[in-house]
Coordinates of C-alpha atoms in Angstrom, one line a residue:
M27 CA 101.8 92.0 111.9
S28 CA 99.5 92.4 108.8
R29 CA 99.5 92.9 105.8
L30 CA 96.9 95.7 106.0
M31 CA 99.4 97.4 108.7
E32 CA 101.8 98.4 105.6
T33 CA 98.4 100.6 105.2
N34 CA 100.1 101.0 101.4
T35 CA 97.3 101.6 98.7
E36 CA 97.9 97.8 97.2
S37 CA 96.4 96.5 100.6
I38 CA 94.2 98.4 100.9
V39 CA 91.9 98.6 97.8
E40 CA 92.3 94.4 98.1
A41 CA 91.6 95.1 101.9
L42 CA 88.0 97.3 101.4
G43 CA 87.4 95.1 97.5
A44 CA 87.0 91.7 100.7
L45 CA 84.6 93.7 101.9
A46 CA 83.3 95.5 99.6
Q47 CA 81.0 92.1 99.1
E48 CA 77.8 90.9 101.0
N49 CA 78.5 88.1 102.6
R50 CA 82.2 88.6 103.2
L51 CA 80.8 91.5 105.1
T52 CA 78.7 90.9 107.6
L53 CA 81.4 88.4 107.9
F54 CA 83.6 90.2 109.7
R55 CA 81.2 92.0 111.5
M56 CA 80.2 88.8 112.9
L57 CA 83.7 88.1 114.2
I58 CA 85.2 91.1 115.4
Q59 CA 81.5 90.9 117.4
A60 CA 82.7 87.7 118.3
G61 CA 86.1 88.9 119.8
N62 CA 89.6 87.8 120.3
A63 CA 87.8 84.5 121.2
G64 CA 86.5 83.9 117.7
L65 CA 84.2 81.0 115.8
A66 CA 84.9 77.7 114.0
A67 CA 84.1 77.8 110.4
G68 CA 81.6 76.1 111.4
A69 CA 79.2 77.8 113.8
I70 CA 79.9 81.3 111.3
A71 CA 78.2 78.3 108.7
Q72 CA 75.3 77.2 110.4
A73 CA 75.1 81.2 110.7
L74 CA 75.8 82.4 108.0
G75 CA 73.5 80.0 105.8
I76 CA 76.1 79.4 103.3
P77 CA 77.4 75.7 101.8
N78 CA 81.5 75.0 103.1
S79 CA 82.8 75.2 100.3
S80 CA 81.3 78.7 99.9
L81 CA 82.9 79.9 103.6
S82 CA 86.3 78.8 101.7
F83 CA 86.2 81.1 99.6
H84 CA 84.6 84.4 101.5
L85 CA 87.4 83.4 104.9
A86 CA 89.7 82.6 102.2
H87 CA 89.4 86.1 100.6
L88 CA 89.3 88.3 103.9
T89 CA 93.0 86.2 105.6
R90 CA 94.7 87.5 101.8
A91 CA 93.2 90.7 102.2
G92 CA 94.6 91.5 106.2
L93 CA 91.7 91.2 107.5
I94 CA 90.9 88.4 109.8
R95 CA 93.3 85.8 111.2
Q96 CA 93.6 81.5 110.9
R97 CA 94.1 79.6 113.7
R98 CA 94.0 75.6 114.8
D99 CA 91.8 74.3 118.2
G100 CA 92.3 70.6 118.8
R101 CA 90.2 70.0 114.9
S102 CA 88.8 72.5 114.7
L103 CA 89.7 75.8 112.5
I104 CA 88.9 79.4 115.2
Y105 CA 89.3 82.5 113.0
T106 CA 89.3 86.0 114.3
A107 CA 89.3 89.5 113.8
D108 CA 93.2 91.2 113.2
Y109 CA 91.5 94.8 115.0
E110 CA 95.1 96.5 113.9
A111 CA 94.1 96.0 110.6
M112 CA 90.7 97.6 110.7
N113 CA 92.2 100.0 112.9
A114 CA 95.3 101.0 110.7
L115 CA 92.5 100.2 107.8
V116 CA 89.7 102.7 110.1
G117 CA 93.0 105.5 110.1
F118 CA 94.6 105.8 106.5
L119 CA 90.8 106.3 105.6
M120 CA 90.4 108.7 108.2
E121 CA 93.9 110.2 107.6
N122 CA 94.1 110.1 103.7
C123 CA 90.2 110.7 103.2
C124 CA 89.0 112.8 105.8
G125 CA 93.1 115.0 106.4
G126 CA 92.5 114.0 110.1
A127 CA 89.1 115.6 110.7
A128 CA 85.7 114.3 110.2
C129 CA 84.4 113.7 106.9
A130 CA 81.4 114.9 107.3
P131 CA 79.4 117.5 109.9
E132 CA 78.2 116.5 113.5
A133 CA 74.4 115.2 111.9
P134 CA 72.1 116.0 115.3
C135 CA 70.8 112.6 117.2
G136 CA 66.7 111.8 118.3
E137 CA 64.7 114.1 118.1
D138 CA 66.8 117.1 117.5
A139 CA 67.7 115.7 114.1
A140 CA 65.7 117.6 111.0
Q141 CA 63.2 115.1 108.9
P142 CA 64.4 115.5 105.0
Q143 CA 62.0 117.1 103.1
R144 CA 59.6 115.5 100.7
K145 CA 59.7 117.1 97.6
V146 CA 55.5 117.2 96.4
S147 CA 55.0 117.7 92.5
A148 CA 52.5 119.7 91.0

């Protein structure tokens, strides 16, 4: 079970902190989209265009935060998102920040959406 599943404040803060960096957020989104098949470390480094040492740092940070998992497939390390942890994080935010309800009124979509008014200075 993921450490994040405990949903204590410390683990939530660590998870949010891990996602509060552009490369880690992009990496986490890539792993979410990859599904249970995951991605090899080499493929991630190539897609992000970052050195292996930087990638290792970011992967370790997300792993410590409980957001991703690692498994070995032959000589490759495969990383996958921890969907239970992701759902626990979203659930915590909905329950504790929004009282279990939608945080904001539903916004209209498409052409029906009102355009923001610009202030005109005279």
